[in-house]
mmCIF file of C-alpha atoms in Angstrom:
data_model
loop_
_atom_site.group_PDB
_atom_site.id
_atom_site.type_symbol
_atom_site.label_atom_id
_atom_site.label_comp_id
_atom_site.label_asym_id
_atom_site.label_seq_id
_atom_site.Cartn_x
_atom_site.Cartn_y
_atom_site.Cartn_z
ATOM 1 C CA UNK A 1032 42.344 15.286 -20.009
ATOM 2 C CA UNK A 1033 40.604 13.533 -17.063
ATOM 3 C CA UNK A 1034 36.881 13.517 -17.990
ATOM 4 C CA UNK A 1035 34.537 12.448 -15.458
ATOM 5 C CA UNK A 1036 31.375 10.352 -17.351
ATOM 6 C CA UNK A 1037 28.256 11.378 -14.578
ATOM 7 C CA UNK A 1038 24.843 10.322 -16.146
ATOM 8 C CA UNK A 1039 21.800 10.126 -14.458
ATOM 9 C CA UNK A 1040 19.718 6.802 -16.143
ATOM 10 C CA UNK A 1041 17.473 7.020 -19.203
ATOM 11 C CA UNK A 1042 14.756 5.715 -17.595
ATOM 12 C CA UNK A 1043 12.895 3.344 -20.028
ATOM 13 C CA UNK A 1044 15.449 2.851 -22.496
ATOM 14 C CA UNK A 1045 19.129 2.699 -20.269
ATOM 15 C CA UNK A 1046 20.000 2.918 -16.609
ATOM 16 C CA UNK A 1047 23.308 4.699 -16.020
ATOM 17 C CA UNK A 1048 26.319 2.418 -15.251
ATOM 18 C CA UNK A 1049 25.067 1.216 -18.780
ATOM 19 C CA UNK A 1050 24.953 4.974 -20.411
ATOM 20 C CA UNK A 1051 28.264 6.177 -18.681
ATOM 21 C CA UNK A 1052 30.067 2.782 -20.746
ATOM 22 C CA UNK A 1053 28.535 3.702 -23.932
ATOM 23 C CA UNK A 1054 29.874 7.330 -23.711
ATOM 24 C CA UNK A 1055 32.911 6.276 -22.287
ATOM 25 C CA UNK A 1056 33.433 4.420 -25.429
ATOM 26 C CA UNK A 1057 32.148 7.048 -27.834
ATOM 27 C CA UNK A 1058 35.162 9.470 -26.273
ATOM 28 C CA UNK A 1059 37.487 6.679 -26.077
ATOM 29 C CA UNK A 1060 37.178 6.182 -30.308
ATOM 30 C CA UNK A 1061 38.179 10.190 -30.570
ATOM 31 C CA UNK A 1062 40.725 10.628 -27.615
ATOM 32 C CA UNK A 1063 41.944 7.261 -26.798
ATOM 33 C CA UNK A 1064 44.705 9.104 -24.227
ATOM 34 C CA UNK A 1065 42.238 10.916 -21.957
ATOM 35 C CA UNK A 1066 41.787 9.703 -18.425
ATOM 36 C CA UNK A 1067 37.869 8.793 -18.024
ATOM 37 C CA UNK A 1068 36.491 8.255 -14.467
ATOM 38 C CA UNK A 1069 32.741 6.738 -14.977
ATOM 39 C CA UNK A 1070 30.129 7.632 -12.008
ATOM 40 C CA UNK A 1071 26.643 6.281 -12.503
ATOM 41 C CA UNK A 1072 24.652 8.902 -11.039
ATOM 42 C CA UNK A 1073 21.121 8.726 -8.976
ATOM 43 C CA UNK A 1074 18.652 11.249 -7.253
ATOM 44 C CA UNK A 1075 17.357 8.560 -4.801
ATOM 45 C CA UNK A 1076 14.857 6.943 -6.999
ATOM 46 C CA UNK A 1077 14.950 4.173 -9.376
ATOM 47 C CA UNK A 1078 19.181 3.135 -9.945
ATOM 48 C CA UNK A 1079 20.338 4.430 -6.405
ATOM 49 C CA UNK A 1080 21.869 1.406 -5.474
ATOM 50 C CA UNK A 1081 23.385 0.105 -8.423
ATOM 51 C CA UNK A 1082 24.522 4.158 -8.683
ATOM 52 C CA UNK A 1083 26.343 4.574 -5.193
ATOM 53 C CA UNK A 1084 27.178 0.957 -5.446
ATOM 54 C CA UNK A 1085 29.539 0.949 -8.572
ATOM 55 C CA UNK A 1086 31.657 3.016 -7.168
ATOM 56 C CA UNK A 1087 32.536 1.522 -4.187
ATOM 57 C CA UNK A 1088 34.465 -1.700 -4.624
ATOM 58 C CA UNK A 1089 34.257 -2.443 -0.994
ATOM 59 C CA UNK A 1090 30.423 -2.494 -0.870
ATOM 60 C CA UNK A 1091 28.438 -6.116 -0.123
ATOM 61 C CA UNK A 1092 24.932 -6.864 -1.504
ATOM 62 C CA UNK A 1093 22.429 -8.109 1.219
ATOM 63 C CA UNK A 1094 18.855 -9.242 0.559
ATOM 64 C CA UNK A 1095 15.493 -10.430 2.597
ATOM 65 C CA UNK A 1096 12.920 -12.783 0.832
ATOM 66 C CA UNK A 1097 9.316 -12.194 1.146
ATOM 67 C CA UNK A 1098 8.981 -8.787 2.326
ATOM 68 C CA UNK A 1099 5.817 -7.094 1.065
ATOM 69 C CA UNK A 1100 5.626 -5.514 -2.126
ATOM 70 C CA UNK A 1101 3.545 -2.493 -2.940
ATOM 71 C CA UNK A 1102 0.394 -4.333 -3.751
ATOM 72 C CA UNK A 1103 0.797 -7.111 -1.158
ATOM 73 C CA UNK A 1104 1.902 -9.673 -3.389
ATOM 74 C CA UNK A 1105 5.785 -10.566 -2.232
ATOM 75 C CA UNK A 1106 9.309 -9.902 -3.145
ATOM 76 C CA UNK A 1107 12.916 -10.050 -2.199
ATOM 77 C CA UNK A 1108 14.189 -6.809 -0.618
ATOM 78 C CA UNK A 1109 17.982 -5.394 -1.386
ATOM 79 C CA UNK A 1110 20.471 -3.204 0.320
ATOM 80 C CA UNK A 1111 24.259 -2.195 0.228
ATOM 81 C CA UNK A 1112 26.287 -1.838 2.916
ATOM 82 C CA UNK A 1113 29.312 0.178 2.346
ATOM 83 C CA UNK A 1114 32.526 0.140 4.083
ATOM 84 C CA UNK A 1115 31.824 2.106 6.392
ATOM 85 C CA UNK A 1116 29.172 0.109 7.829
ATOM 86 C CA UNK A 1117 26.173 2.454 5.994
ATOM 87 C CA UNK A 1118 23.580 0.372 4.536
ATOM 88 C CA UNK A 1119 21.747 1.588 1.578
ATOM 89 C CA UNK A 1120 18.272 1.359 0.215
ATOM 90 C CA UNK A 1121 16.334 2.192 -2.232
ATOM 91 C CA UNK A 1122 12.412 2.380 -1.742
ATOM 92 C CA UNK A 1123 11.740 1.797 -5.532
ATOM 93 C CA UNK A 1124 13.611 -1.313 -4.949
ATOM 94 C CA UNK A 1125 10.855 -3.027 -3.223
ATOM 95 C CA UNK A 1126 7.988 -0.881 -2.764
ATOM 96 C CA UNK A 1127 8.199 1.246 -6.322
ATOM 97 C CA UNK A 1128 5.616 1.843 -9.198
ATOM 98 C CA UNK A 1129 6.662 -0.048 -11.850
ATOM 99 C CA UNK A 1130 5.480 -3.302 -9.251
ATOM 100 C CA UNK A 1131 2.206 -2.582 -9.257
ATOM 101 C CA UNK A 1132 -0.051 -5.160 -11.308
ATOM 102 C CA UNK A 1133 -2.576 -2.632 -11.421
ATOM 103 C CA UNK A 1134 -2.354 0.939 -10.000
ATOM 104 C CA UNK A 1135 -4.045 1.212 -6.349
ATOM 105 C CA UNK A 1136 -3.404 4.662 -5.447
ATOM 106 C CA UNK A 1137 -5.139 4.204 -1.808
ATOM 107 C CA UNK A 1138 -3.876 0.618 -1.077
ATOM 108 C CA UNK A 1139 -0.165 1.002 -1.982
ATOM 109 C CA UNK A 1140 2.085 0.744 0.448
ATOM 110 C CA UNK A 1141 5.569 1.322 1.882
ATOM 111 C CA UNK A 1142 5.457 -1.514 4.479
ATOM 112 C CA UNK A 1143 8.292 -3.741 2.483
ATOM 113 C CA UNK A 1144 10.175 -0.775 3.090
ATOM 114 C CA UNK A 1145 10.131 -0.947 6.302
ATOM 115 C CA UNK A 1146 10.816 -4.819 6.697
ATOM 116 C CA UNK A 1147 14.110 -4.034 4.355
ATOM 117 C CA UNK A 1148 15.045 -1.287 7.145
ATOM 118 C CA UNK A 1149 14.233 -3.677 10.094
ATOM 119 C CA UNK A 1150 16.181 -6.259 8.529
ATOM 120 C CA UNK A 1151 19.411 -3.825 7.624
ATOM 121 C CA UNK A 1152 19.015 -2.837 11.716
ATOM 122 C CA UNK A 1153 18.848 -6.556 12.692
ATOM 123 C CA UNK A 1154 22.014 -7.542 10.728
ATOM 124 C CA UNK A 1155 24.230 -4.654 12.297
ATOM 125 C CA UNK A 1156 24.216 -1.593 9.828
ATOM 126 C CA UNK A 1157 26.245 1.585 11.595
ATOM 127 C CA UNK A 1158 23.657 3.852 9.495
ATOM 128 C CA UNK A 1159 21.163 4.616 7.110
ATOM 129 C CA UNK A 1160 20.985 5.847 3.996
ATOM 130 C CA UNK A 1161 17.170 5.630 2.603
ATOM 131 C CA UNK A 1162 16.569 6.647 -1.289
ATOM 132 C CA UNK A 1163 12.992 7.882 -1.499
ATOM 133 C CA UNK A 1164 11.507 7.719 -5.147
ATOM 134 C CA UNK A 1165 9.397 6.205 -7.238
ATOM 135 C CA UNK A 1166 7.121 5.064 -5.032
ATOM 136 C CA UNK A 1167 3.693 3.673 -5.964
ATOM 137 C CA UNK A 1168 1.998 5.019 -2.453
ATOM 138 C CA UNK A 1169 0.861 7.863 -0.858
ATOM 139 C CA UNK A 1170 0.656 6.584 2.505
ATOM 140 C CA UNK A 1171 3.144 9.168 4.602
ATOM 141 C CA UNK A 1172 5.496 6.318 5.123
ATOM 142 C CA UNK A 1173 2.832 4.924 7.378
ATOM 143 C CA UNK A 1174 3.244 0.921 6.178
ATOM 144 C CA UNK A 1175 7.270 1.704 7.130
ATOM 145 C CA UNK A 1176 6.807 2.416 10.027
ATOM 146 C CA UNK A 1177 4.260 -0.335 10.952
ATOM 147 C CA UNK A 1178 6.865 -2.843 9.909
ATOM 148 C CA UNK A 1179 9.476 -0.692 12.428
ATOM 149 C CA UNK A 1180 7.433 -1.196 14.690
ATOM 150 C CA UNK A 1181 4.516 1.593 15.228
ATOM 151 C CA UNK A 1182 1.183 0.916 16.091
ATOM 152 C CA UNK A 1183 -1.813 2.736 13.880
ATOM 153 C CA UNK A 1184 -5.037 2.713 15.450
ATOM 154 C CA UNK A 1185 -8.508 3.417 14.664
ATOM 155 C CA UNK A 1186 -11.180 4.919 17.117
ATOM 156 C CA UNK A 1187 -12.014 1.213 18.666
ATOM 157 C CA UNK A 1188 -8.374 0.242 18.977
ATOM 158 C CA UNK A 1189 -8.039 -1.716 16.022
ATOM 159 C CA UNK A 1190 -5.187 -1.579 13.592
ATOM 160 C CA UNK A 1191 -5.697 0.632 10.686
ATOM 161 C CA UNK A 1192 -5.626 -1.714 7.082
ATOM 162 C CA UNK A 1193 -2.423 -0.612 4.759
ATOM 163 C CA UNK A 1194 -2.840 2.334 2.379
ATOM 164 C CA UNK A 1195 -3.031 5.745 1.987
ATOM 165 C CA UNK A 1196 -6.751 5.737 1.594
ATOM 166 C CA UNK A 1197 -7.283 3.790 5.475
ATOM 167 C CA UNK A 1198 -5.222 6.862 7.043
ATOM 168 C CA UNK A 1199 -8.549 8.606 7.280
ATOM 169 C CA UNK A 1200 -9.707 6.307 9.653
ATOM 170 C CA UNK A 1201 -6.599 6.874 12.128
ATOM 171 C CA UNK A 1202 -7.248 8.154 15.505
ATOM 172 C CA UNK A 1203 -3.995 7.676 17.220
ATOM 173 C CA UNK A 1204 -0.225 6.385 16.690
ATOM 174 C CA UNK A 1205 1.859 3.953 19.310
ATOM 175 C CA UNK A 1206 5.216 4.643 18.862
ATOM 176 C CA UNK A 1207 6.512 2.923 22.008
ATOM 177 C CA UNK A 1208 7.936 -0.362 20.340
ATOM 178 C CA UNK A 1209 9.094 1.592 17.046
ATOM 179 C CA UNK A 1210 13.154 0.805 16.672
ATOM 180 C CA UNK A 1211 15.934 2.739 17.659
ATOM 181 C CA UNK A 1212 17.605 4.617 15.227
ATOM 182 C CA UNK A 1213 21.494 3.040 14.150
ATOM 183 C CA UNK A 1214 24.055 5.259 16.002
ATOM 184 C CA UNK A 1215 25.043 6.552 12.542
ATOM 185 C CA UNK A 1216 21.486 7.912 11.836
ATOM 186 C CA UNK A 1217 19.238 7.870 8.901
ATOM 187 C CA UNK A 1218 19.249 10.184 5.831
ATOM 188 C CA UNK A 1219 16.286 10.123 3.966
ATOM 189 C CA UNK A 1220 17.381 11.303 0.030
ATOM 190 C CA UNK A 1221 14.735 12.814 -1.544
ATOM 191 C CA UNK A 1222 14.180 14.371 -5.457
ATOM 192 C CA UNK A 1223 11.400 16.545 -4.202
ATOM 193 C CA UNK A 1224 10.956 19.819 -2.439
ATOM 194 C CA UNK A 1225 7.227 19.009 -2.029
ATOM 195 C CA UNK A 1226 5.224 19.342 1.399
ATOM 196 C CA UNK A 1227 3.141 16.248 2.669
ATOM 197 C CA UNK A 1228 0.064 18.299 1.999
ATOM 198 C CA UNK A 1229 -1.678 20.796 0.140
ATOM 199 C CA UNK A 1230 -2.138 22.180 -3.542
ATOM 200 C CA UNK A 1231 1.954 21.582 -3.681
ATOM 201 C CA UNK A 1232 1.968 18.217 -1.662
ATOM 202 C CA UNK A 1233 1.998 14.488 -2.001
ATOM 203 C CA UNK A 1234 -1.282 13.800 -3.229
ATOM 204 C CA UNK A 1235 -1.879 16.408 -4.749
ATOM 205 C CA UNK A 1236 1.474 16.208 -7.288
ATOM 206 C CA UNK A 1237 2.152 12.566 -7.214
ATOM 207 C CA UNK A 1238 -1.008 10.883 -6.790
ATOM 208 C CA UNK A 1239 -2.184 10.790 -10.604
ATOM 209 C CA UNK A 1240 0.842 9.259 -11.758
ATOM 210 C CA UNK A 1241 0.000 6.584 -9.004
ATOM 211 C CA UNK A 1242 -3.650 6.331 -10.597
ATOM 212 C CA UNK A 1243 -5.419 8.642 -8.284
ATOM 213 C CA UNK A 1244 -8.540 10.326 -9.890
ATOM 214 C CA UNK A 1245 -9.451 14.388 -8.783
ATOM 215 C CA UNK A 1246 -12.071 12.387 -5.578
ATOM 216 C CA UNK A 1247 -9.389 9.950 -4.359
ATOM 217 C CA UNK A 1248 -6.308 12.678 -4.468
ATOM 218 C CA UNK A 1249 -8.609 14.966 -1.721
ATOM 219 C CA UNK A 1250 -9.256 12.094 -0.119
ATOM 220 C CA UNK A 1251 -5.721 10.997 0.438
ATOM 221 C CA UNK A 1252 -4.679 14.564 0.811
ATOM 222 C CA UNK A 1253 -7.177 14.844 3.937
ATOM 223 C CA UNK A 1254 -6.070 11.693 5.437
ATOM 224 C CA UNK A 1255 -2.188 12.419 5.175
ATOM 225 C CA UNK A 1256 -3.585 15.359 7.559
ATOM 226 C CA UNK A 1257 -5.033 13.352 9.970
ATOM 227 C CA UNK A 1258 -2.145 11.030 9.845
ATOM 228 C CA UNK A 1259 0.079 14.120 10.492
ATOM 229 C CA UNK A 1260 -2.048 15.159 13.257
ATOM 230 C CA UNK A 1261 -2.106 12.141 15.019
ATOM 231 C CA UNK A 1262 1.640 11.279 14.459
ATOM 232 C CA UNK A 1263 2.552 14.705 15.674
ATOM 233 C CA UNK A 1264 1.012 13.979 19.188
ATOM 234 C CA UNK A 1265 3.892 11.370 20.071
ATOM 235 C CA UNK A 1266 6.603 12.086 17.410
ATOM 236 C CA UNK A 1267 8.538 14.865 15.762
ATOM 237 C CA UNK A 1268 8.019 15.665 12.563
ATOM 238 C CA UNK A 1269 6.894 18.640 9.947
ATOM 239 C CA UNK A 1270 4.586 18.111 7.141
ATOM 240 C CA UNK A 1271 5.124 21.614 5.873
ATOM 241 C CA UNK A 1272 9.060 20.680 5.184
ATOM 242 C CA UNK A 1273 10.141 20.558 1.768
ATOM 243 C CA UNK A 1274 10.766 17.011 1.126
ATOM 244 C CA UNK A 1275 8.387 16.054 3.280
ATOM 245 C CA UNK A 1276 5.916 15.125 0.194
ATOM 246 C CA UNK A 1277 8.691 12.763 -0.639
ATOM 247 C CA UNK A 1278 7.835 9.379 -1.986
ATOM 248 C CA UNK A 1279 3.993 9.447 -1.126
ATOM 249 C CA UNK A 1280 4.954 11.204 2.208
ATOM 250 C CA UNK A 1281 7.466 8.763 2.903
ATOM 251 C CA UNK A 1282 9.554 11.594 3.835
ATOM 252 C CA UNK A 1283 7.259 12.864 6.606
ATOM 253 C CA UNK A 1284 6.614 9.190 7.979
ATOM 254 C CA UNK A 1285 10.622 8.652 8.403
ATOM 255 C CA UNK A 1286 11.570 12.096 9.572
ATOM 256 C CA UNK A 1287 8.948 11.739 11.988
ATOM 257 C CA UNK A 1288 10.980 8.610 13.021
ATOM 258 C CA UNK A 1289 14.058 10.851 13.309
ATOM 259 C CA UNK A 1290 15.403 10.765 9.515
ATOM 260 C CA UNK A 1291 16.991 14.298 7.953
ATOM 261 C CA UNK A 1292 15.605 14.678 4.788
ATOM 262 C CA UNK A 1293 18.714 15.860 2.489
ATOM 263 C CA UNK A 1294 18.330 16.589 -1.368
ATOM 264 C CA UNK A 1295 19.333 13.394 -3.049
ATOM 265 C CA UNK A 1296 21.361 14.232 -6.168
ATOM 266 C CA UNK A 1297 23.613 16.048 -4.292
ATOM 267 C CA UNK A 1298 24.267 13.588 -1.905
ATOM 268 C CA UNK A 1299 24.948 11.082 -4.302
ATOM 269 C CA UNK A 1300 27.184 13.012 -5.915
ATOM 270 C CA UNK A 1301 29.081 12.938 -2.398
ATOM 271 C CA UNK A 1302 28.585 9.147 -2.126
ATOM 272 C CA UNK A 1303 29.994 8.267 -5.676
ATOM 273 C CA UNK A 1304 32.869 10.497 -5.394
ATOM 274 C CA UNK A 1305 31.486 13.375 -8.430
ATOM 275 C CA UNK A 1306 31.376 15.991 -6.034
ATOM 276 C CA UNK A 1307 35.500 15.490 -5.537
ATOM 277 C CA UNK A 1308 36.029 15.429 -9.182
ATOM 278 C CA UNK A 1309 34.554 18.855 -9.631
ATOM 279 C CA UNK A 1310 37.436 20.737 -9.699
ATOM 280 C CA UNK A 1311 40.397 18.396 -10.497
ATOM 281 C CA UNK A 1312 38.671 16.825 -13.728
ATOM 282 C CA UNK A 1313 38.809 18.429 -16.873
ATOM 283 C CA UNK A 1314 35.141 17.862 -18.396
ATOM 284 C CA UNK A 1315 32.415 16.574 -16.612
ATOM 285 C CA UNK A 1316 29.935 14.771 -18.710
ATOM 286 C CA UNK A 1317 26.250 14.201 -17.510
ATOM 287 C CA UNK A 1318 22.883 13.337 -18.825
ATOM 288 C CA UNK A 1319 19.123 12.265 -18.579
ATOM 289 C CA UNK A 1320 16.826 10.970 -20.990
ATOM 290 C CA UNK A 1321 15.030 14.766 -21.101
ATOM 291 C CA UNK A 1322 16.855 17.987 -20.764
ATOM 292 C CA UNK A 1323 14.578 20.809 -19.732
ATOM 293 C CA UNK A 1324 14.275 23.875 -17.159
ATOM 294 C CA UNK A 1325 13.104 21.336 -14.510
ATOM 295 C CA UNK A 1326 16.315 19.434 -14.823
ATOM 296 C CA UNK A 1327 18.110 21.955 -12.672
ATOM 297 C CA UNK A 1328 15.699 21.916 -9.763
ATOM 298 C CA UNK A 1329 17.515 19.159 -7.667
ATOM 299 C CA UNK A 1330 17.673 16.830 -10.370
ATOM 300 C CA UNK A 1331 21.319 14.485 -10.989
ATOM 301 C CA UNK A 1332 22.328 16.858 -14.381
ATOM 302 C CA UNK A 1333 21.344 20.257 -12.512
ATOM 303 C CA UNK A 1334 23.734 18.947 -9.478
ATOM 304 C CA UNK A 1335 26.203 18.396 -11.537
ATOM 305 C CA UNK A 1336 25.978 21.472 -13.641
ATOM 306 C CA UNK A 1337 25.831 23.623 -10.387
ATOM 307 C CA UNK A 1338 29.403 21.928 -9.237
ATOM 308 C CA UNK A 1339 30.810 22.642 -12.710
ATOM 309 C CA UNK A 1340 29.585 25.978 -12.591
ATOM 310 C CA UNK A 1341 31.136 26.377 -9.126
ATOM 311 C CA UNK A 1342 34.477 25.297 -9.933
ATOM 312 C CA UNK A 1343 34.928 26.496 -13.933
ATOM 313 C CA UNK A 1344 34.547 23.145 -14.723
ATOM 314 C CA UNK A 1345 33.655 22.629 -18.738
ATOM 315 C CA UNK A 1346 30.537 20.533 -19.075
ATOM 316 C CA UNK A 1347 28.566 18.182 -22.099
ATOM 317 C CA UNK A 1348 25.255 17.173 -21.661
ATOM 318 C CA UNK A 1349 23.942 14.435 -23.412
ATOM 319 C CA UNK A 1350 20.089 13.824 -23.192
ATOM 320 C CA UNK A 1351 17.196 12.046 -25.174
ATOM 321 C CA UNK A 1352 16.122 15.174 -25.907
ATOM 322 C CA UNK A 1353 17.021 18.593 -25.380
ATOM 323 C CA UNK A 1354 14.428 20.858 -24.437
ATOM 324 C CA UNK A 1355 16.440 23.523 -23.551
ATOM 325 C CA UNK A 1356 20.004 24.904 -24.313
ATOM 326 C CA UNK A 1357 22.368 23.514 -21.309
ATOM 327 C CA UNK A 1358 25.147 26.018 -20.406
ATOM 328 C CA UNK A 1359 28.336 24.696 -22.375
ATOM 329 C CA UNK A 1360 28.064 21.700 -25.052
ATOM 330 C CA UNK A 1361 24.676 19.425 -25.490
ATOM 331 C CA UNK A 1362 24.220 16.941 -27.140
ATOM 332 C CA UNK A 1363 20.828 15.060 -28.146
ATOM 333 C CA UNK A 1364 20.092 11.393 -29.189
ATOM 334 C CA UNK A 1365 16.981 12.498 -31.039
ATOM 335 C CA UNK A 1366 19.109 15.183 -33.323
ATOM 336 C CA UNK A 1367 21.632 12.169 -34.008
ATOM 337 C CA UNK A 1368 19.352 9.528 -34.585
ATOM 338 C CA UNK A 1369 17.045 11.560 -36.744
ATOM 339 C CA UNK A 1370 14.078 10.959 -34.220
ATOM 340 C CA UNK A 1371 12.751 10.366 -31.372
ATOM 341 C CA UNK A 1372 11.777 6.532 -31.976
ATOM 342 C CA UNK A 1373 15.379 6.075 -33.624
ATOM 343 C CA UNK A 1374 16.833 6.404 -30.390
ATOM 344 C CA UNK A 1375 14.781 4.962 -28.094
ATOM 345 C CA UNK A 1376 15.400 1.948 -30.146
ATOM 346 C CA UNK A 1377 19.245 1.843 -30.309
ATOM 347 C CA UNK A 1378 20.105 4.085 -26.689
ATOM 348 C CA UNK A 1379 23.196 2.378 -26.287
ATOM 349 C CA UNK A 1380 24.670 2.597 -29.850
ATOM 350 C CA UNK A 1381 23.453 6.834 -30.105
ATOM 351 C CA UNK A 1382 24.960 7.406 -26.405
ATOM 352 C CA UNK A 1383 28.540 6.078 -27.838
ATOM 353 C CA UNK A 1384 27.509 8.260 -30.716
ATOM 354 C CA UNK A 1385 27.127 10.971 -28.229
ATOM 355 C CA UNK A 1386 30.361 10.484 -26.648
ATOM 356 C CA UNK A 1387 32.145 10.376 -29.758
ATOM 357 C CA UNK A 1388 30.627 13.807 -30.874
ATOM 358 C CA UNK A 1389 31.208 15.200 -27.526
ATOM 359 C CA UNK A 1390 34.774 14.291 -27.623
ATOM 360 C CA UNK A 1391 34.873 15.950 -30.779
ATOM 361 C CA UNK A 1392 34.402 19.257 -29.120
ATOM 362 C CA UNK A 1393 37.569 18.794 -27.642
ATOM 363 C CA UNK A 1394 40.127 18.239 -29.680
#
């Protein structure tokens, strides 16, 4: 059989090029003679890179020191350029959460982003493709496109500070200098179907997670208005879009610039090769570290499940915990281990486990 390994990472225990090898060599021990095709899959958060990266043998790492890191302090920013001449980022890369020394949910910002994009421009790329996730911001992309060159100003002409929180002081937006898109375009991959604003928007969703109180989420809710307003006076954009919301409102600030916002799982899918397999494998095999009914809104295992179910395609899931009954064979690392804290503890060894078992099912 040709079984095609697809797992999205298991994020604090194993990131995905990692869990696709340990399955691989769980099946391998049952059915040594079946063709496997691994595919580390991504939604556009943390792993995109390394994801879309693995499977293209052509693709060259880049990097830029001292770009600015969420909190100010520096760090090295990283992109792929594929064959093609399509650079890659990833905004967890170099402005995500887990960066943050302490959590400053109106300070954060996206404007290493930016410099990464800027410096993919500068050294040729043909397009972009822009992974929003995982940010530790809500600033509407504003700090991006500071560093692409926009100007943010406050009543008396001076520059607005970086942050969500100093968006409330914005009166206007100078996009005159901001760069030229590459002739390939941008896409902006995005996990979320969230607005910029409202009960269902940036703030409002992701600001907790980023340390944001029930005061400071109104507050930055309020001033991604304002920085919609005044963005909306001299470029296009819509907060209301869903995906907008995207990565602190990322998703607004680089639409705005001209970016189309496309669901990211299934995109990656495209850019790793999965979505050819479905089809012409036998059994695809996917995974996350929590299987639930939210796993099939846009996430990487309800992508995959959705081609599979397109194309009669027999499926395993194998997650860290199952949470609800996937539509062909699942598999969970908890049930094997005997708990929860077994697995997290061994990941690697209970995902060969997993592939074994799984393999099982086919003989």
């Amino acid at each position: 059989m040709r079984v095609v390994i697809a797992p999205d990472s298991f994020k604090g225990s194993l990131d995905a090029a990692a869990m696709a090898r340990a399955i691989a060599e769980g099946w391998s021990s049952v059915r040594p003679q079946d063709d496997l095709v691994l595919l580390p899959q991504a939604d556009g958060g943390e792993g995109t890179l390394d994801a879309i990266a693995s499977c293209h043998p052509d693709a060259s790492w880049h990097e830029v020191r001292g770009v600015t890191g969420p909190d100010g302090r520096p760090t090295t920013g990283r992109w792929v350029v594929l064959g093609d001449g399509t650079a890659v980022i990833e905004l967890a890369q170099m402005s995500g959460l887990p960066m943050m020394e302490s959590l400053d949910p109106g300070g954060a910002t996206t404007a290493g982003l930016g410099q990464v994009i800027a410096a993919a421009l500068d050294g040729g790329a043909a397009a972009l493709t822009i992974g929003l996730g995982g940010s530790a911001s809500t600033d509407g992309g504003a700090g991006a496109l500071r560093a692409l060159g926009a100007r943010l100003l406050a009543a008396d002409g001076r520059p607005v500070p970086d942050g969500g929180a100093a968006l409330a002081d914005l009166a206007s937006v100078d996009v005159s200098a901001l760069r030229t898109l590459p002739p390939g375009g941008v896409e902006l991959l995005t996990d979320t179907t969230a607005p910029l604003c409202g009960p269902s928007g940036a703030a409002h969703v992701f600001g907790p997670q980023k340390g944001a109180d029930a005061v400071m989420v109104e507050y930055l809710d309020a001033a991604l208005r304002g920085f919609a307003r005044c963005l909306g006076v001299s470029a296009p954009g819509d907060p209301d879009r869903p995906g907008a919301g995207g990565a602190g409102g990322t998703g607004f600030g680089l639409s705005s610039w001209g970016g189309q916002l496309v669901p990211g799982a299934r995109r990656i899918a495209d850019l790793t090769g999965l979505s050819a397999e479905f089809g012409r494998a036998h059994v695809v095999v996917t995974g996350e570290g929590r299987f639930d009914r939210t796993s099939m809104t846009g996430k990487v295992v309800g992508a995959a499940l959705e081609g599979c179910a397109v194309t009669s395609t027999r499926s395993v899931v194998v997650a860290g915990q199952l949470a609800a009954a996937p539509p062909d064979v699942g598999l969970s690392l908890t049930e094997l281990a005997g708990s929860l804290e077994a697995a997290l503890g061994e990941t690697e060894s209970w995902g060969r486990a997993a592939g074994a078992a799984a393999a099982a099912q086919f003989r």
